[in-house]
Amino acid sequence: MGDLLFIDDIKPGMKSWTAIITVQEKLNVCSAPSTSTKWQKFIFVDSKGSKVQGVLFDYAIQKMGPKLKLYKKYRISNAEVRSAAERFQLDGLKLQWIISTKTIVEEIDEADSSVLPFHFDFTAYKDLPPYADMKYEIVDVIGIVIHVSSVIPVHKDSRSSLVQKFWLVNEEMNPILLSLWNEFTKNEGKSITELKDKYPVLICRRLNVVMYNGIALSTRNDSVILVNPPVREVNQLKHWAARNEKSFAGLLEDNMHAKQSPQLFHQSHQKIISIIDVVPTQKVSWVKAQVSFKHIIQKYYYMGCIKCHRMTAANFGTTFTCNHCNEKQQASPRYRFDVDLTDHTDTLTASVFGDLAESLLTFTALEAMNYHEENTELPLEKVHQELQSRMFIIQLKPAATRDGGGHQRYTIVYFFEDSSSEESANKSAHPDVHTISLGIGNTVPTNAAPENQVSSSKVRIRLDTKFDQSEDANDNTSKDE
């Protein structure tokens, strides 16, 4: 069958060669909207650690794909060797072997099930922020699954997708959210779910870092999720997990995984900008500001699906079929209200949702609903007074404007109190040029002529009547876990 060669010795156009390889990665089948062609990629590695990309097309996926199993060793002969265009390269591998139905592929039986010598370069969780929302930047991470959520449908821009969320942790003890999309939920997601009580270890390759309640991870088409692969790093993490299992339970009981990530990942090198410099073209912004909502007339909650939190017209407690998650769920009140964020440069109005919103108040969303239905204002005098002396580090993202208006809306993704700040609240409340919000995104200086000054409580649109026209509750719609 040809000379036995290492991967690096096999060049395009060569004939009569054989190589012994191990399947390190097996990607999901992909296709492009503009063509009917399907393909499936692999990463093969030899005993020297050299790697090459393997590719199957169309019919070969059906016939040869099942033969090539993860972590198994094979003797491959006479595959077509091609140079890979840069946009098709995995991990910068410049050559690819085209595995067709004519290619000779023979599995090598090995009684030895020892640890495989695969090498990975993992990014520490604390080092993920610089990669956030950078489409072409990818990371590899390792983590133990400590919590598994159900698969839920997501509808956006007339497209339907499936997503399943997992919480990972490693020796850093900083939980991070991983979202598997579409085919990953059917394949790897199913395997992980079956092993959820055994704390499976994942090696995740080619993930995007996204801004979601701080920092989160998300799959791409070329991502790979390896579940309990037989490599040294996995064994080390499993041993560490066995010694720290009780700590995982504590993370879940304290709900730390829902609130810890953003603050932990807010590093000093992440620039805090002035409110006047916040622009909607920036996917996420960090500001330091005082929070107030004393003069905003609003009802503080909306009625949503208890599972996916999307807005509904169903009455409280009613069981209905949600148009977003397509399941029968109950309608439940959820916090949503607007706040003014003020620093020494400007004031900006943003919406805050769910647990984040509740942390500012001393009432539940259900209590807020009862006060509203009784046409009684929430007793928030103490809250307003305390906020005057507190400064917050706040993560913002621009929100869609759905009511046809020209005002740019913003959503608070996360905030935490700036306990180390020595800045006086009065400096933020009374800067040299203080501003009063006329609407979301519009301000006027208070040193303007008296006839141009208007009380914010009078100029603001009444949110209790305007709110139901908007679906901006969807800006923070993912289930709080």
Short mmCIF file of C-alpha atoms in Angstrom, two decimals:
data_model
loop_
_atom_site.label_atom_id
_atom_site.label_comp_id
_atom_site.label_asym_id
_atom_site.label_seq_id
_atom_site.Cartn_x
_atom_site.Cartn_y
_atom_site.Cartn_z
CA MET A 1 0.00 0.00 0.00
CA GLY A 2 3.00 2.29 -0.16
CA ASP A 3 5.74 3.61 2.03
CA LEU A 4 4.86 4.28 5.69
CA LEU A 5 5.38 8.00 6.20
CA PHE A 6 4.78 10.65 8.83
CA ILE A 7 2.25 13.40 8.11
CA ASP A 8 4.94 16.04 7.46
CA ASP A 9 6.50 13.86 4.76
CA ILE A 10 3.33 13.59 2.69
CA LYS A 11 3.02 16.29 0.02
CA PRO A 12 0.39 17.25 -2.60
CA GLY A 13 0.35 14.92 -5.59
CA MET A 14 2.16 12.05 -3.83
CA LYS A 15 1.06 8.51 -4.63
CA SER A 16 1.53 5.16 -2.92
CA TRP A 17 1.88 6.32 0.67
CA THR A 18 0.54 5.12 4.01
CA ALA A 19 0.33 6.92 7.36
CA ILE A 20 -0.73 5.85 10.82
CA ILE A 21 -2.83 8.54 12.46
CA THR A 22 -5.18 9.10 15.40
CA VAL A 23 -8.43 11.06 15.05
CA GLN A 24 -8.07 14.01 17.41
CA GLU A 25 -11.11 15.98 16.28
CA LYS A 26 -14.27 15.23 14.33
CA LEU A 27 -16.32 18.28 13.40
CA ASN A 28 -20.03 18.37 12.67
CA VAL A 29 -21.22 18.15 9.07
CA CYS A 30 -21.49 21.59 7.45
CA SER A 31 -22.99 23.08 4.31
CA ALA A 32 -23.21 26.51 2.72
CA PRO A 33 -26.48 28.28 1.82
CA SER A 34 -25.20 28.93 -1.71
CA THR A 35 -24.45 25.29 -2.55
CA SER A 36 -25.81 21.81 -1.94
CA THR A 37 -22.33 20.46 -1.13
CA LYS A 38 -21.80 19.11 2.37
CA TRP A 39 -18.47 18.51 4.07
CA GLN A 40 -17.06 17.17 7.31
CA LYS A 41 -13.62 17.99 8.67
CA PHE A 42 -11.25 16.05 10.91
CA ILE A 43 -7.92 16.69 12.59
CA PHE A 44 -5.50 13.76 12.28
CA VAL A 45 -2.32 13.53 14.37
CA ASP A 46 0.60 11.10 14.13
CA SER A 47 3.03 9.78 16.72
CA LYS A 48 5.35 12.77 16.19
CA GLY A 49 2.54 15.19 16.99
CA SER A 50 2.26 16.43 13.40
CA LYS A 51 -1.26 17.27 12.25
CA VAL A 52 -3.23 17.43 9.03
CA GLN A 53 -6.78 18.31 8.14
CA GLY A 54 -8.99 15.53 6.78
CA VAL A 55 -12.08 16.35 4.69
CA LEU A 56 -15.04 14.26 3.54
CA PHE A 57 -17.59 15.47 0.98
CA ASP A 58 -21.18 14.48 0.32
CA TYR A 59 -21.52 10.69 -0.22
CA ALA A 60 -18.19 10.03 1.50
CA ILE A 61 -19.63 11.54 4.70
CA GLN A 62 -22.27 8.83 4.76
CA LYS A 63 -19.94 5.94 3.88
CA MET A 64 -16.62 6.92 5.49
CA GLY A 65 -17.66 9.28 8.29
CA PRO A 66 -18.94 6.55 10.66
CA LYS A 67 -15.68 4.61 10.23
CA LEU A 68 -13.55 7.45 11.58
CA LYS A 69 -14.14 7.56 15.32
CA LEU A 70 -12.68 10.00 17.82
CA TYR A 71 -9.42 8.92 19.52
CA LYS A 72 -9.14 5.76 17.38
CA LYS A 73 -5.98 4.91 15.41
CA TYR A 74 -6.08 4.22 11.65
CA ARG A 75 -3.86 3.28 8.76
CA ILE A 76 -4.75 5.60 5.87
CA SER A 77 -3.38 5.10 2.37
CA ASN A 78 -3.43 7.14 -0.82
CA ALA A 79 -5.87 9.90 0.13
CA GLU A 80 -5.76 12.84 -2.25
CA VAL A 81 -3.48 15.51 -0.79
CA ARG A 82 -4.32 19.14 -1.56
CA SER A 83 -3.24 22.57 -0.43
CA ALA A 84 -6.01 24.26 1.56
CA ALA A 85 -7.00 27.85 0.80
CA GLU A 86 -6.42 30.05 3.84
CA ARG A 87 -10.14 30.56 4.52
CA PHE A 88 -10.62 26.77 4.70
CA GLN A 89 -7.69 26.04 7.00
CA LEU A 90 -8.26 24.71 10.50
CA ASP A 91 -5.64 25.85 13.00
CA GLY A 92 -3.47 27.09 10.15
CA LEU A 93 -3.02 23.59 8.69
CA LYS A 94 -2.05 24.22 5.06
CA LEU A 95 -2.64 20.71 3.71
CA GLN A 96 -5.75 18.57 3.64
CA TRP A 97 -6.36 14.93 2.89
CA ILE A 98 -9.51 14.31 0.86
CA ILE A 99 -11.01 11.05 2.15
CA SER A 100 -13.21 9.50 -0.54
CA THR A 101 -14.88 6.12 -0.85
CA LYS A 102 -11.73 4.96 -2.71
CA THR A 103 -9.41 5.87 0.17
CA ILE A 104 -8.06 2.93 2.16
CA VAL A 105 -8.91 3.38 5.84
CA GLU A 106 -8.17 0.56 8.27
CA GLU A 107 -8.65 0.73 12.03
CA ILE A 108 -5.76 -0.43 14.16
CA ASP A 109 -6.88 -2.39 17.20
CA GLU A 110 -5.04 -1.32 20.32
CA ALA A 111 -5.37 -3.04 23.67
CA ASP A 112 -3.53 -0.13 25.27
CA SER A 113 -6.01 2.58 26.29
CA SER A 114 -3.40 4.90 27.73
CA VAL A 115 -3.57 8.66 27.74
CA LEU A 116 -3.19 10.13 24.26
CA PRO A 117 -0.36 12.66 23.70
CA PHE A 118 -2.59 15.43 22.33
CA HIS A 119 -1.44 18.97 23.03
CA PHE A 120 -3.77 21.93 23.57
CA ASP A 121 -3.12 25.57 24.45
CA PHE A 122 -5.94 26.66 26.74
CA THR A 123 -6.92 30.24 27.52
CA ALA A 124 -7.48 30.96 31.22
CA TYR A 125 -10.96 32.24 32.02
CA LYS A 126 -9.51 35.42 33.47
CA ASP A 127 -7.81 36.13 30.14
CA LEU A 128 -10.96 35.90 28.01
CA PRO A 129 -12.17 39.56 28.06
CA PRO A 130 -9.86 40.87 25.30
CA TYR A 131 -11.45 38.36 22.89
CA ALA A 132 -15.04 39.47 23.57
CA ASP A 133 -17.23 40.10 20.52
CA MET A 134 -14.29 39.66 18.16
CA LYS A 135 -15.79 37.49 15.43
CA TYR A 136 -12.52 36.19 14.03
CA GLU A 137 -10.78 35.60 17.36
CA ILE A 138 -11.19 32.12 18.82
CA VAL A 139 -10.19 30.46 22.09
CA ASP A 140 -9.70 26.97 23.48
CA VAL A 141 -10.79 26.25 27.06
CA ILE A 142 -11.12 23.32 29.42
CA GLY A 143 -13.75 23.00 32.13
CA ILE A 144 -15.94 20.77 34.26
CA VAL A 145 -19.68 20.87 33.63
CA ILE A 146 -21.42 21.76 36.91
CA HIS A 147 -24.85 22.69 35.54
CA VAL A 148 -26.87 21.73 32.46
CA SER A 149 -29.89 23.60 31.10
CA SER A 150 -32.55 22.34 28.74
CA VAL A 151 -32.45 22.92 25.00
CA ILE A 152 -34.55 25.94 24.10
CA PRO A 153 -35.59 27.37 20.71
CA VAL A 154 -34.50 30.88 19.83
CA HIS A 155 -36.17 33.00 17.13
CA LYS A 156 -34.28 35.97 15.75
CA ASP A 157 -34.42 37.79 12.41
CA SER A 158 -36.87 35.22 10.97
CA ARG A 159 -34.47 32.41 11.81
CA SER A 160 -35.00 29.62 14.31
CA SER A 161 -32.14 28.10 16.27
CA LEU A 162 -31.63 25.74 19.19
CA VAL A 163 -29.40 26.57 22.13
CA GLN A 164 -28.34 24.68 25.24
CA LYS A 165 -26.40 26.31 28.06
CA PHE A 166 -23.82 24.75 30.33
CA TRP A 167 -21.86 26.16 33.25
CA LEU A 168 -18.16 25.33 33.31
CA VAL A 169 -15.61 25.74 36.07
CA ASN A 170 -11.92 24.97 36.44
CA GLU A 171 -9.26 25.54 39.08
CA GLU A 172 -9.88 29.29 38.84
CA MET A 173 -13.33 28.68 40.40
CA ASN A 174 -14.82 31.39 38.19
CA PRO A 175 -17.92 29.83 36.56
CA ILE A 176 -18.49 30.68 32.93
CA LEU A 177 -21.43 30.09 30.61
CA LEU A 178 -21.04 27.97 27.46
CA SER A 179 -23.78 28.00 24.80
CA LEU A 180 -24.01 25.15 22.30
CA TRP A 181 -25.98 25.97 19.16
CA ASN A 182 -28.01 23.86 16.73
CA GLU A 183 -26.21 20.62 15.72
CA PHE A 184 -24.10 20.79 18.87
CA THR A 185 -27.25 20.44 21.00
CA LYS A 186 -28.20 17.23 19.16
CA ASN A 187 -24.77 15.63 19.33
CA GLU A 188 -22.39 16.84 22.03
CA GLY A 189 -25.18 18.44 24.08
CA LYS A 190 -27.00 15.13 24.32
CA SER A 191 -23.83 13.31 25.44
CA ILE A 192 -23.05 15.94 28.07
CA THR A 193 -26.61 15.87 29.40
CA GLU A 194 -26.43 12.09 29.85
CA LEU A 195 -23.25 12.53 31.90
CA LYS A 196 -24.32 15.63 33.84
CA ASP A 197 -24.33 13.89 37.24
CA LYS A 198 -20.73 12.73 36.75
CA TYR A 199 -19.20 16.17 36.17
CA PRO A 200 -17.89 15.55 32.64
CA VAL A 201 -14.80 17.46 31.53
CA LEU A 202 -14.97 19.35 28.23
CA ILE A 203 -12.19 20.50 25.99
CA CYS A 204 -13.75 23.19 23.83
CA ARG A 205 -11.95 24.36 20.70
CA ARG A 206 -12.50 27.39 18.46
CA LEU A 207 -15.09 29.16 20.57
CA ASN A 208 -16.16 32.76 20.30
CA VAL A 209 -16.13 34.94 23.40
CA VAL A 210 -19.31 37.00 23.70
CA MET A 211 -20.60 39.66 26.03
CA TYR A 212 -23.52 38.05 27.85
CA ASN A 213 -23.98 38.85 31.53
CA GLY A 214 -20.29 39.63 31.45
CA ILE A 215 -18.21 37.11 29.54
CA ALA A 216 -19.60 33.93 27.97
CA LEU A 217 -18.56 31.34 25.38
CA SER A 218 -20.38 30.30 22.23
CA THR A 219 -19.87 27.65 19.55
CA ARG A 220 -19.16 28.37 15.88
CA ASN A 221 -19.55 26.08 12.88
CA ASP A 222 -15.93 24.95 13.20
CA SER A 223 -15.98 24.49 16.97
CA VAL A 224 -15.24 21.12 18.57
CA ILE A 225 -16.51 19.94 21.96
CA LEU A 226 -14.53 16.97 23.25
CA VAL A 227 -16.28 15.16 26.11
CA ASN A 228 -13.95 13.40 28.56
CA PRO A 229 -11.15 12.93 26.00
CA PRO A 230 -8.32 10.61 27.17
CA VAL A 231 -5.69 13.31 27.68
CA ARG A 232 -3.56 14.29 30.66
CA GLU A 233 -5.21 17.65 31.33
CA VAL A 234 -8.61 16.01 31.61
CA ASN A 235 -7.37 13.47 34.14
CA GLN A 236 -5.78 16.24 36.20
CA LEU A 237 -9.00 18.24 36.22
CA LYS A 238 -11.04 15.18 37.17
CA HIS A 239 -8.79 14.57 40.17
CA TRP A 240 -9.14 18.21 41.18
CA ALA A 241 -12.93 17.96 40.78
CA ALA A 242 -13.11 14.93 43.05
CA ARG A 243 -11.46 16.97 45.81
CA ASN A 244 -13.68 20.02 45.28
CA GLU A 245 -17.09 18.59 44.45
CA LYS A 246 -18.70 20.19 47.52
CA SER A 247 -17.60 23.59 46.28
CA PHE A 248 -19.52 23.09 43.04
CA ALA A 249 -22.72 22.53 44.99
CA GLY A 250 -22.04 25.79 46.82
CA LEU A 251 -21.67 27.67 43.54
CA LEU A 252 -25.09 26.49 42.43
CA GLU A 253 -26.82 27.02 45.76
CA ASP A 254 -25.53 30.58 45.96
CA ASN A 255 -26.47 31.22 42.33
CA MET A 256 -22.94 32.60 41.92
CA HIS A 257 -22.79 31.43 38.33
CA ALA A 258 -25.51 33.91 37.39
CA LYS A 259 -23.92 36.91 39.03
CA GLN A 260 -20.22 36.29 39.42
CA SER A 261 -18.92 36.32 35.87
CA PRO A 262 -19.25 40.00 34.89
CA GLN A 263 -17.58 41.42 37.98
CA LEU A 264 -14.76 38.89 37.91
CA PHE A 265 -14.06 39.65 34.28
CA HIS A 266 -14.13 43.40 34.68
CA GLN A 267 -10.40 43.98 34.60
CA SER A 268 -8.59 47.25 35.11
CA HIS A 269 -7.44 47.17 31.48
CA GLN A 270 -11.05 47.29 30.33
CA LYS A 271 -11.61 50.96 29.72
CA ILE A 272 -14.35 52.80 31.56
CA ILE A 273 -15.63 55.54 29.32
CA SER A 274 -17.61 58.68 30.04
CA ILE A 275 -21.32 58.49 29.39
CA ILE A 276 -21.06 61.23 26.78
CA ASP A 277 -18.81 58.87 24.78
CA VAL A 278 -21.25 55.92 24.75
CA VAL A 279 -22.30 55.20 21.16
CA PRO A 280 -24.71 52.56 19.79
CA THR A 281 -22.10 51.20 17.38
CA GLN A 282 -20.13 49.87 20.36
CA LYS A 283 -21.44 46.40 21.25
CA VAL A 284 -20.71 46.83 24.92
CA SER A 285 -19.52 49.73 27.06
CA TRP A 286 -18.39 50.07 30.68
CA VAL A 287 -19.29 53.25 32.57
CA LYS A 288 -19.03 54.43 36.16
CA ALA A 289 -22.17 56.25 37.15
CA GLN A 290 -24.75 57.10 39.75
CA VAL A 291 -28.12 55.38 39.35
CA SER A 292 -31.45 57.10 39.86
CA PHE A 293 -35.05 56.61 38.77
CA LYS A 294 -36.97 58.77 41.21
CA HIS A 295 -38.51 60.97 38.53
CA ILE A 296 -39.34 58.24 36.02
CA ILE A 297 -43.01 57.23 35.98
CA GLN A 298 -43.20 53.51 35.28
CA LYS A 299 -44.77 50.29 36.45
CA TYR A 300 -41.49 48.39 37.08
CA TYR A 301 -42.52 45.05 35.58
CA TYR A 302 -43.87 43.28 32.55
CA MET A 303 -45.73 40.00 32.12
CA GLY A 304 -43.59 37.30 30.57
CA CYS A 305 -43.21 33.59 29.98
CA ILE A 306 -41.86 32.05 33.17
CA LYS A 307 -39.33 30.01 31.17
CA CYS A 308 -37.94 32.24 28.40
CA HIS A 309 -39.04 35.62 29.87
CA ARG A 310 -40.38 36.88 26.53
CA MET A 311 -43.26 39.31 26.82
CA THR A 312 -46.83 38.04 26.66
CA ALA A 313 -50.34 39.45 26.82
CA ALA A 314 -51.45 36.54 29.00
CA ASN A 315 -52.71 37.38 32.48
CA PHE A 316 -50.75 36.53 35.60
CA GLY A 317 -50.88 32.83 36.45
CA THR A 318 -52.46 31.87 33.14
CA THR A 319 -51.06 28.79 31.42
CA PHE A 320 -50.53 29.56 27.74
CA THR A 321 -48.52 28.35 24.77
CA CYS A 322 -45.54 30.66 24.48
CA ASN A 323 -44.93 31.86 20.92
CA HIS A 324 -41.19 31.96 21.54
CA CYS A 325 -40.28 28.73 23.36
CA ASN A 326 -43.31 26.88 21.94
CA GLU A 327 -44.19 25.32 25.28
CA LYS A 328 -47.08 25.63 27.67
CA GLN A 329 -45.89 27.92 30.45
CA GLN A 330 -47.32 30.23 33.07
CA ALA A 331 -47.34 34.01 32.76
CA SER A 332 -45.38 35.65 35.54
CA PRO A 333 -44.34 39.24 36.33
CA ARG A 334 -40.68 40.05 35.80
CA TYR A 335 -38.85 43.21 36.74
CA ARG A 336 -38.10 45.71 34.01
CA PHE A 337 -37.68 49.42 34.52
CA ASP A 338 -35.63 52.37 33.36
CA VAL A 339 -32.94 54.18 35.30
CA ASP A 340 -30.91 57.32 34.69
CA LEU A 341 -27.15 56.82 34.69
CA THR A 342 -25.23 60.01 35.48
CA ASP A 343 -21.56 60.82 35.54
CA HIS A 344 -19.73 64.16 35.32
CA THR A 345 -20.29 64.36 31.54
CA ASP A 346 -23.89 63.40 30.83
CA THR A 347 -26.98 61.37 31.69
CA LEU A 348 -28.15 58.30 29.81
CA THR A 349 -31.28 56.23 30.35
CA ALA A 350 -31.07 52.45 30.26
CA SER A 351 -33.36 49.51 31.01
CA VAL A 352 -32.60 46.90 33.66
CA PHE A 353 -34.24 43.48 33.89
CA GLY A 354 -34.86 40.51 36.14
CA ASP A 355 -32.56 39.74 39.06
CA LEU A 356 -30.39 42.77 38.29
CA ALA A 357 -33.42 45.03 38.58
CA GLU A 358 -34.64 43.35 41.74
CA SER A 359 -31.24 43.87 43.38
CA LEU A 360 -31.85 47.62 43.25
CA LEU A 361 -35.18 47.41 45.03
CA THR A 362 -36.56 45.81 48.17
CA PHE A 363 -39.63 44.25 46.54
CA THR A 364 -40.33 41.30 44.28
CA ALA A 365 -41.80 41.71 40.81
CA LEU A 366 -45.04 40.20 42.10
CA GLU A 367 -45.24 42.87 44.80
CA ALA A 368 -44.54 45.55 42.21
CA MET A 369 -47.41 44.20 40.13
CA ASN A 370 -49.78 44.28 43.13
CA TYR A 371 -48.87 47.90 43.91
CA HIS A 372 -49.44 48.86 40.29
CA GLU A 373 -52.82 47.15 40.06
CA GLU A 374 -53.87 48.94 43.26
CA ASN A 375 -52.77 52.22 41.64
CA THR A 376 -50.33 52.76 44.51
CA GLU A 377 -46.75 53.87 44.20
CA LEU A 378 -44.01 51.60 45.46
CA PRO A 379 -42.56 52.93 48.74
CA LEU A 380 -39.06 53.56 47.43
CA GLU A 381 -38.02 56.63 49.39
CA LYS A 382 -35.28 54.77 51.25
CA VAL A 383 -33.97 53.20 48.02
CA HIS A 384 -33.78 56.59 46.31
CA GLN A 385 -31.98 58.08 49.28
CA GLU A 386 -29.39 55.30 49.46
CA LEU A 387 -28.68 55.48 45.73
CA GLN A 388 -27.59 59.09 46.06
CA SER A 389 -24.41 58.01 47.84
CA ARG A 390 -23.56 54.97 45.72
CA MET A 391 -21.52 54.64 42.52
CA PHE A 392 -21.71 51.65 40.18
CA ILE A 393 -19.59 50.06 37.48
CA ILE A 394 -22.10 49.32 34.75
CA GLN A 395 -21.93 47.28 31.57
CA LEU A 396 -24.21 48.59 28.80
CA LYS A 397 -25.24 47.36 25.40
CA PRO A 398 -27.36 49.13 22.76
CA ALA A 399 -30.90 47.83 22.40
CA ALA A 400 -33.13 47.75 19.36
CA THR A 401 -35.63 50.58 18.95
CA ARG A 402 -38.86 48.84 18.08
CA ASP A 403 -41.46 51.59 18.38
CA GLY A 404 -40.29 53.56 15.37
CA GLY A 405 -38.89 56.33 17.52
CA GLY A 406 -35.56 58.00 17.09
CA HIS A 407 -34.36 57.49 20.65
CA GLN A 408 -31.54 55.03 21.12
CA ARG A 409 -32.27 52.59 23.91
CA TYR A 410 -29.70 50.83 26.10
CA THR A 411 -29.82 47.76 28.32
CA ILE A 412 -27.84 47.21 31.51
CA VAL A 413 -26.13 43.85 31.10
CA TYR A 414 -24.58 43.88 34.55
CA PHE A 415 -23.55 46.23 37.32
CA PHE A 416 -21.76 46.09 40.63
CA GLU A 417 -21.10 48.72 43.25
CA ASP A 418 -17.80 50.56 42.98
CA SER A 419 -16.90 50.11 46.62
CA SER A 420 -13.33 51.28 46.08
CA SER A 421 -14.34 54.62 44.62
CA GLU A 422 -13.50 57.70 46.65
CA GLU A 423 -15.50 59.95 44.40
CA SER A 424 -18.19 61.93 46.14
CA ALA A 425 -21.75 61.27 45.11
CA ASN A 426 -22.31 65.02 45.07
CA LYS A 427 -19.70 65.42 42.36
CA SER A 428 -21.67 63.04 40.18
CA ALA A 429 -25.03 64.49 41.13
CA HIS A 430 -23.90 68.14 40.69
CA PRO A 431 -21.17 68.36 38.04
CA ASP A 432 -20.21 71.64 36.45
CA VAL A 433 -22.65 71.04 33.65
CA HIS A 434 -25.41 68.76 34.92
CA THR A 435 -27.92 67.25 32.53
CA ILE A 436 -31.54 66.24 32.73
CA SER A 437 -32.80 63.44 30.55
CA LEU A 438 -35.46 64.42 28.03
CA GLY A 439 -35.77 60.91 26.71
CA ILE A 440 -33.51 58.05 26.04
CA GLY A 441 -30.33 59.38 24.53
CA ASN A 442 -31.30 63.09 24.66
CA THR A 443 -30.10 65.56 27.27
CA VAL A 444 -30.15 69.27 27.97
CA PRO A 445 -27.75 71.25 30.19
CA THR A 446 -29.24 72.58 33.40
CA ASN A 447 -27.40 75.83 32.88
CA ALA A 448 -29.61 76.54 29.88
CA ALA A 449 -32.04 79.40 29.98
CA PRO A 450 -34.81 78.94 32.59
CA GLU A 451 -37.54 78.89 29.98
CA ASN A 452 -35.80 75.91 28.34
CA GLN A 453 -35.57 73.87 31.54
CA VAL A 454 -38.18 71.18 31.92
CA SER A 455 -38.74 68.71 34.75
CA SER A 456 -37.77 65.20 33.70
CA SER A 457 -40.91 63.84 35.38
CA LYS A 458 -43.02 65.91 32.96
CA VAL A 459 -41.12 65.41 29.74
CA ARG A 460 -40.60 61.68 30.09
CA ILE A 461 -42.98 59.44 28.21
CA ARG A 462 -45.20 57.58 30.68
CA LEU A 463 -43.66 54.14 30.66
CA ASP A 464 -46.69 52.41 32.13
CA THR A 465 -48.64 53.15 28.94
CA LYS A 466 -45.77 53.18 26.47
CA PHE A 467 -44.09 50.03 27.73
CA ASP A 468 -46.58 47.55 26.34
CA GLN A 469 -45.87 48.81 22.82
CA SER A 470 -42.27 47.68 23.08
CA GLU A 471 -40.66 44.26 23.21
CA ASP A 472 -37.41 45.57 24.56
CA ALA A 473 -37.82 43.12 27.40
CA ASN A 474 -36.21 40.75 24.93
CA ASP A 475 -32.85 42.47 25.32
CA ASN A 476 -32.18 40.32 28.35
CA THR A 477 -34.44 37.42 27.59
CA SER A 478 -32.35 34.38 28.33
CA LYS A 479 -33.47 32.40 31.29
CA ASP A 480 -31.91 33.43 34.57
CA GLU A 481 -30.33 30.39 36.08
#
